[in-house]
């Protein structure tokens, strides 16, 4: 059961990153900024802060 939950969670994280990259193409923001804008705590999900 846990493996299934992790797969779903990873898919959601990837989807949020894809949305952020689409925003990058439209808005011409810095790639690093848009990557970190994927959602509140996106990078924190991997154990480090957005600023890292």
Coordinates of C-alpha atoms in Angstrom, one line a residue:
X1 CA 0.0 0.0 0.0
X2 CA 2.8 2.4 0.9
X3 CA 4.5 2.0 -2.5
X4 CA 1.3 2.9 -4.3
X5 CA 0.9 6.1 -2.1
X6 CA 4.5 7.1 -2.9
X7 CA 4.0 6.6 -6.7
X8 CA 0.8 8.8 -6.6
X9 CA 2.6 11.4 -4.6
X10 CA 5.5 11.5 -7.0
X11 CA 3.2 11.8 -10.0
X12 CA 1.5 14.8 -8.3
X13 CA 4.9 16.5 -7.6
X14 CA 5.9 15.9 -11.2
X15 CA 2.6 17.4 -12.5
X16 CA 3.2 20.5 -10.3
X17 CA 6.7 20.9 -11.7
X18 CA 5.4 20.5 -15.3
X19 CA 2.8 23.3 -14.7
X20 CA 5.6 25.5 -13.3
X21 CA 7.8 24.9 -16.4
X22 CA 4.8 25.7 -18.7
X23 CA 4.5 29.0 -16.8
X24 CA 8.2 29.6 -17.4
X25 CA 7.6 29.4 -21.2
X26 CA 4.8 31.8 -21.0
X27 CA 6.2 34.3 -18.5
X28 CA 10.0 34.1 -19.3
X29 CA 10.8 34.0 -15.7
X30 CA 14.1 32.6 -14.5
X31 CA 14.1 28.8 -14.6
X32 CA 15.2 28.5 -11.0
X33 CA 12.5 30.8 -9.8
X34 CA 9.7 29.1 -11.7
X35 CA 11.0 25.6 -10.6
X36 CA 10.8 26.7 -7.0
X37 CA 7.3 28.3 -7.6
X38 CA 5.8 24.8 -8.3
X39 CA 3.9 25.1 -5.0
X40 CA 4.4 25.9 -1.4
X41 CA 6.8 23.4 0.2
X42 CA 7.5 21.6 -3.1
X43 CA 11.2 21.2 -2.4
X44 CA 10.6 20.8 1.3
X45 CA 8.9 17.5 0.4
X46 CA 12.4 16.2 -0.5
X47 CA 13.9 17.3 2.9
X48 CA 15.4 20.7 1.9
X49 CA 14.1 24.2 1.7
X50 CA 13.0 26.0 -1.5
X51 CA 16.0 28.3 -1.1
X52 CA 18.5 25.4 -1.4

